[in-house]
Short mmCIF file of C-alpha atoms in Angstrom, two decimals:
data_model
loop_
_atom_site.label_atom_id
_atom_site.label_comp_id
_atom_site.label_asym_id
_atom_site.label_seq_id
_atom_site.Cartn_x
_atom_site.Cartn_y
_atom_site.Cartn_z
CA MET I 1154 29.66 1.38 -95.11
CA SER I 1155 30.11 -1.07 -92.21
CA TRP I 1156 33.60 0.23 -91.54
CA VAL I 1157 32.33 3.81 -91.34
CA ILE I 1158 29.84 2.80 -88.66
CA ILE I 1159 32.41 0.75 -86.73
CA ILE I 1160 34.99 3.55 -86.74
CA ALA I 1161 32.31 6.06 -85.71
CA LEU I 1162 31.30 3.84 -82.79
CA ALA I 1163 34.93 3.50 -81.72
CA GLY I 1164 35.28 7.28 -81.79
CA LEU I 1165 32.10 7.66 -79.78
CA ALA I 1166 33.34 5.14 -77.20
CA PHE I 1167 36.61 7.04 -76.87
CA ALA I 1168 34.74 10.32 -76.38
CA VAL I 1169 32.49 8.83 -73.70
CA LEU I 1170 35.40 7.30 -71.79
CA THR I 1171 37.59 10.37 -71.93
CA PHE I 1172 35.16 13.27 -71.68
CA VAL I 1173 31.97 11.92 -70.11
CA LEU I 1174 33.55 9.46 -67.65
CA LYS I 1175 36.57 11.77 -67.33
CA ALA I 1176 39.38 9.24 -67.67
CA PRO I 1177 42.75 10.79 -66.72
CA ARG I 1178 44.55 12.34 -69.69
CA GLY I 1179 47.50 10.07 -69.03
CA GLY I 1180 45.31 7.06 -69.79
CA TRP I 1181 43.95 8.28 -73.11
CA GLU I 1182 46.71 6.49 -74.97
CA ALA I 1183 45.85 3.18 -73.27
CA ILE I 1184 42.15 3.60 -74.02
CA GLY I 1185 42.89 4.44 -77.64
CA ALA I 1186 45.18 1.43 -77.91
CA ALA I 1187 42.47 -0.86 -76.56
CA LEU I 1188 39.98 0.45 -79.11
CA LEU I 1189 42.48 0.11 -81.93
CA LEU I 1190 43.19 -3.45 -80.81
CA GLY I 1191 39.50 -4.19 -81.09
CA LEU I 1192 39.39 -2.72 -84.59
CA ALA I 1193 42.42 -4.77 -85.56
CA GLY I 1194 40.77 -7.93 -84.27
CA TYR I 1195 37.66 -7.14 -86.29
CA ALA I 1196 39.77 -6.53 -89.38
CA LEU I 1197 41.34 -9.99 -89.01
CA GLN I 1198 38.24 -11.96 -88.05
CA GLY I 1199 35.22 -9.87 -89.01
CA ASN I 1200 33.12 -10.48 -92.11
CA PRO I 1201 30.67 -7.60 -92.67
CA GLY I 1202 29.19 -9.24 -95.77
CA GLN I 1203 28.19 -12.44 -94.02
CA ALA I 1204 24.55 -12.91 -93.09
CA GLY I 1205 23.86 -11.99 -89.49
CA ALA I 1206 23.05 -14.55 -86.82
CA PRO I 1207 22.19 -13.19 -83.35
CA LYS I 1208 24.74 -14.39 -80.83
CA THR I 1209 25.94 -12.98 -77.52
CA ALA I 1210 29.66 -12.43 -77.22
CA ALA I 1211 31.20 -15.36 -75.36
CA GLU I 1212 32.91 -13.30 -72.66
CA GLN I 1213 29.93 -11.05 -72.04
CA GLY I 1214 27.42 -13.89 -72.11
CA LYS I 1215 29.32 -16.03 -69.63
CA GLY I 1216 30.46 -13.42 -67.16
CA LYS I 1217 28.10 -10.46 -67.08
CA GLY I 1218 26.23 -11.49 -63.92
CA ASN I 1219 29.41 -12.65 -62.21
CA GLY I 1220 31.13 -9.39 -63.12
CA ALA I 1221 28.44 -7.31 -61.45
CA ALA I 1222 28.57 -9.51 -58.34
CA LEU I 1223 32.37 -9.29 -58.12
CA VAL I 1224 32.32 -5.50 -58.44
CA ALA I 1225 29.62 -5.21 -55.77
CA ALA I 1226 31.53 -7.50 -53.40
CA ARG I 1227 34.78 -5.61 -53.90
CA GLN I 1228 33.10 -2.25 -53.39
CA GLN I 1229 31.49 -3.48 -50.16
CA LEU I 1230 34.90 -4.40 -48.79
CA GLN I 1231 36.38 -1.17 -50.17
CA ASP I 1232 33.81 1.03 -48.43
CA GLN I 1233 34.68 -0.48 -45.07
CA ASN I 1234 38.39 0.20 -45.47
CA GLY I 1235 38.35 3.82 -46.56
CA LEU I 1236 39.83 3.13 -50.00
CA GLY I 1237 38.18 5.48 -52.46
CA SER I 1238 37.43 5.00 -56.12
CA ASN I 1239 39.07 6.92 -58.94
CA SER I 1240 38.08 7.43 -62.55
CA TRP I 1241 40.08 4.40 -63.68
CA LEU I 1242 38.11 2.18 -61.30
CA VAL I 1243 34.81 3.72 -62.37
CA ILE I 1244 35.52 2.83 -66.00
CA GLY I 1245 36.99 -0.57 -65.18
CA ASP I 1246 34.03 -1.48 -62.97
CA ALA I 1247 31.57 -0.43 -65.68
CA LEU I 1248 33.29 -2.71 -68.18
CA ALA I 1249 33.55 -5.61 -65.71
CA ARG I 1250 29.85 -5.36 -64.86
CA ASN I 1251 29.16 -5.95 -68.56
CA GLY I 1252 31.44 -8.96 -68.61
CA GLN I 1253 34.05 -7.11 -70.68
CA TYR I 1254 36.91 -8.33 -68.51
CA GLY I 1255 39.66 -7.94 -71.08
CA ASP I 1256 38.79 -4.30 -71.70
CA ALA I 1257 38.42 -3.74 -67.94
CA ALA I 1258 41.90 -5.17 -67.34
CA GLY I 1259 43.34 -2.88 -70.00
CA VAL I 1260 41.84 0.19 -68.33
CA LEU I 1261 42.82 -0.92 -64.81
CA LEU I 1262 46.41 -1.28 -65.92
CA GLY I 1263 46.33 2.49 -66.25
CA ALA I 1264 45.36 2.78 -62.58
CA VAL I 1265 48.27 0.74 -61.27
CA GLU I 1266 50.75 2.24 -63.74
CA GLN I 1267 49.77 5.70 -62.54
CA ASN I 1268 49.86 4.65 -58.87
CA PRO I 1269 51.66 1.34 -58.14
CA ALA I 1270 50.50 1.59 -54.50
CA ASP I 1271 46.82 1.58 -55.50
CA ALA I 1272 45.58 -1.51 -53.64
CA GLU I 1273 42.05 -1.15 -54.99
CA GLY I 1274 43.33 -0.90 -58.54
CA TRP I 1275 45.43 -4.06 -58.17
CA LEU I 1276 42.50 -5.90 -56.60
CA ALA I 1277 40.11 -4.89 -59.38
CA LEU I 1278 42.75 -5.85 -61.94
CA GLY I 1279 43.13 -9.30 -60.38
CA ASN I 1280 39.36 -9.84 -60.51
CA ALA I 1281 39.22 -8.70 -64.14
CA LEU I 1282 42.03 -11.06 -65.12
CA VAL I 1283 40.35 -14.00 -63.40
CA GLY I 1284 37.08 -13.16 -65.14
CA HIS I 1285 38.83 -12.84 -68.50
CA SER I 1286 40.36 -16.31 -68.08
CA GLU I 1287 36.92 -17.73 -67.19
CA GLY I 1288 37.77 -18.32 -63.53
CA ALA I 1289 41.35 -19.49 -63.89
CA LEU I 1290 43.94 -18.05 -61.52
CA THR I 1291 46.63 -17.01 -64.00
CA PRO I 1292 50.12 -15.87 -62.93
CA ALA I 1293 49.16 -12.31 -63.87
CA ALA I 1294 46.05 -12.42 -61.66
CA LEU I 1295 48.03 -13.92 -58.76
CA TYR I 1296 50.62 -11.15 -59.12
CA ALA I 1297 47.86 -8.51 -59.03
CA TYR I 1298 46.40 -9.97 -55.83
CA GLN I 1299 49.84 -10.11 -54.24
CA ARG I 1300 50.49 -6.47 -55.11
CA ALA I 1301 47.12 -5.51 -53.63
CA ALA I 1302 47.99 -7.34 -50.39
CA THR I 1303 51.39 -5.66 -50.23
CA ALA I 1304 49.86 -2.21 -50.76
CA ALA I 1305 47.17 -2.72 -48.09
CA PRO I 1306 48.06 -5.62 -45.75
CA GLU I 1307 44.94 -5.19 -43.60
CA HIS I 1308 42.51 -5.01 -46.52
CA PRO I 1309 40.28 -8.12 -46.55
CA GLY I 1310 39.83 -7.96 -50.32
CA PRO I 1311 43.05 -9.67 -51.51
CA PRO I 1312 42.75 -12.82 -49.33
CA PHE I 1313 39.00 -12.99 -49.95
CA PHE I 1314 39.21 -12.89 -53.73
CA LEU I 1315 42.39 -14.96 -53.91
CA GLY I 1316 40.69 -17.60 -51.78
CA LEU I 1317 37.66 -17.46 -54.08
CA ALA I 1318 39.83 -17.87 -57.18
CA LEU I 1319 41.70 -20.79 -55.63
CA ALA I 1320 38.44 -22.55 -54.75
CA GLN I 1321 37.02 -21.95 -58.22
CA THR I 1322 40.04 -23.60 -59.81
CA GLY I 1323 39.72 -26.71 -57.65
CA ARG I 1324 42.35 -25.78 -55.06
CA LEU I 1325 39.75 -26.08 -52.33
CA ASP I 1326 42.04 -26.61 -49.36
CA GLU I 1327 44.18 -23.60 -50.27
CA GLY I 1328 41.12 -21.42 -50.77
CA ARG I 1329 39.66 -22.58 -47.47
CA ALA I 1330 42.92 -21.80 -45.66
CA MET I 1331 42.89 -18.25 -47.04
CA TRP I 1332 39.32 -17.67 -45.89
CA ALA I 1333 39.83 -19.29 -42.48
CA GLU I 1334 42.87 -17.11 -41.79
CA LEU I 1335 40.96 -14.00 -42.90
CA LEU I 1336 38.00 -14.87 -40.69
CA ALA I 1337 40.29 -15.51 -37.71
CA ARG I 1338 41.84 -12.05 -37.92
CA SER I 1339 38.74 -10.10 -38.92
CA PRO I 1340 37.14 -7.80 -36.33
CA LYS I 1341 34.09 -9.20 -34.58
CA ASP I 1342 32.00 -6.25 -35.76
CA ALA I 1343 33.19 -6.30 -39.38
CA PRO I 1344 30.05 -5.97 -41.57
CA TRP I 1345 31.40 -8.54 -44.03
CA ARG I 1346 32.32 -11.13 -41.37
CA ALA I 1347 28.95 -12.92 -41.39
CA ASP I 1348 29.02 -13.30 -45.17
CA LEU I 1349 32.57 -14.67 -45.05
CA ALA I 1350 31.64 -17.14 -42.30
CA GLU I 1351 28.66 -18.35 -44.34
CA ARG I 1352 30.79 -18.80 -47.46
CA LEU I 1353 33.42 -20.69 -45.47
CA ASN I 1354 30.76 -22.96 -43.99
CA LYS I 1355 29.38 -23.75 -47.45
CA LEU I 1356 32.87 -24.44 -48.72
CA ASP I 1357 33.47 -26.83 -45.80
CA GLN I 1358 30.23 -28.63 -46.63
CA PHE I 1359 31.26 -28.94 -50.26
CA ILE I 1360 34.70 -30.25 -49.35
CA ALA I 1361 33.16 -32.80 -46.96
CA ALA I 1362 30.64 -33.98 -49.55
CA ASN I 1363 33.25 -34.16 -52.27
CA GLY I 1364 35.65 -36.08 -50.04
CA ALA I 1365 32.97 -38.60 -49.13
CA ARG I 1366 32.56 -39.71 -52.76
#
């Protein structure tokens, strides 16, 4: 009976993503593959007969709040640069807000496969990959950020989030350099400039305190 419910939920999720959230028809195969991958993982590791014990999924529990903050920060930068959202981003952002970074990355791959020049898609993909690796800057995430920067050289998002990822992984000087360069070339009236300057100042304070130990 458990399998009937699980398969029904997977079908419902597919229907919501494709018909309610209107994912592009070209991405239906990717969405279906992601759901099937989840079912396969459950088949290998799940145990429906075992007594239940309430526990939040590790990825969702650790990253849900961070996911929402990352999406909000990226959208703030996006709005100021005239880069619009598409249905792939809507779905990917919804998953990332819930801390479902792996699923978000799978969906966002559809965005950049459909349009390799989609800077916003590459940027969102990079954030999802960093979230999925619990803050680590993997080669795949670095590649996504580089592709975002190539697609939109003036967009502040790629250096901002790459600098953030570098700092989070302990590469403080490299992260600081990214932010300092971005602040130096940002317009004086940029609405995100004050926030960047504050973050850079806090990072400098942290570096100074850490170096004094």
